[in-house]
């Protein structure tokens, strides 16, 4: 598989820069990673970005997001390591899980309209990203007595 070509044709056009991260705005896996289809296979977007810019991933290792953002495809934020190293880093740096918004709060929410679809993405206080409906963000803010505010881009 030509990962550079897949990156240039399927990943790069769907990237949106937000602070230092290159957020993938295409399809996602059930657990929140970007995904593309190449040669009949579903491949995670951050893996395509890593291989296209840094080379193959050795067997038994995985990609670690140094920004703790699953949708980030910035090669500078991607490193290889064992699963254990990945989980230890995630835990030590306050990695953001899907329930973190209820504990950490929002740092910013932005809206993106593509055709008839509306995408909402929130940046959490720890620097992670969550992609949810606006109702979810409003409910979290109300539950924690936070002020609801958002910006559109």
PDB file of N, CA and C in Angstrom, residues 17 60 92 118 124 143:
ATOM      1  N   UNK A  17      -6.725  22.275  11.094  1.00  0.00           N
ATOM      2  CA  UNK A  17      -5.763  22.621  12.153  1.00  0.00           C
ATOM      3  C   UNK A  17      -6.473  23.327  13.288  1.00  0.00           C
ATOM      4  N   UNK A  60       4.122  -5.376  16.922  1.00  0.00           N
ATOM      5  CA  UNK A  60       4.005  -5.347  18.378  1.00  0.00           C
ATOM      6  C   UNK A  60       3.983  -3.948  18.968  1.00  0.00           C
ATOM      7  N   UNK A  92      -0.537   9.292  32.761  1.00  0.00           N
ATOM      8  CA  UNK A  92       0.338  10.270  33.419  1.00  0.00           C
ATOM      9  C   UNK A  92       0.092  11.700  32.951  1.00  0.00           C
ATOM     10  N   UNK A 118     -23.840  18.649  10.406  1.00  0.00           N
ATOM     11  CA  UNK A 118     -23.195  19.571  11.337  1.00  0.00           C
ATOM     12  C   UNK A 118     -22.344  18.746  12.292  1.00  0.00           C
ATOM     13  N   UNK A 124     -11.201  19.869  25.396  1.00  0.00           N
ATOM     14  CA  UNK A 124     -11.347  19.801  26.844  1.00  0.00           C
ATOM     15  C   UNK A 124     -10.217  20.558  27.528  1.00  0.00           C
ATOM     16  N   UNK A 143     -25.235  20.424  33.934  1.00  0.00           N
ATOM     17  CA  UNK A 143     -25.063  19.519  35.065  1.00  0.00           C
ATOM     18  C   UNK A 143     -23.969  20.013  36.007  1.00  0.00           C
TER      19      UNK A 143
END
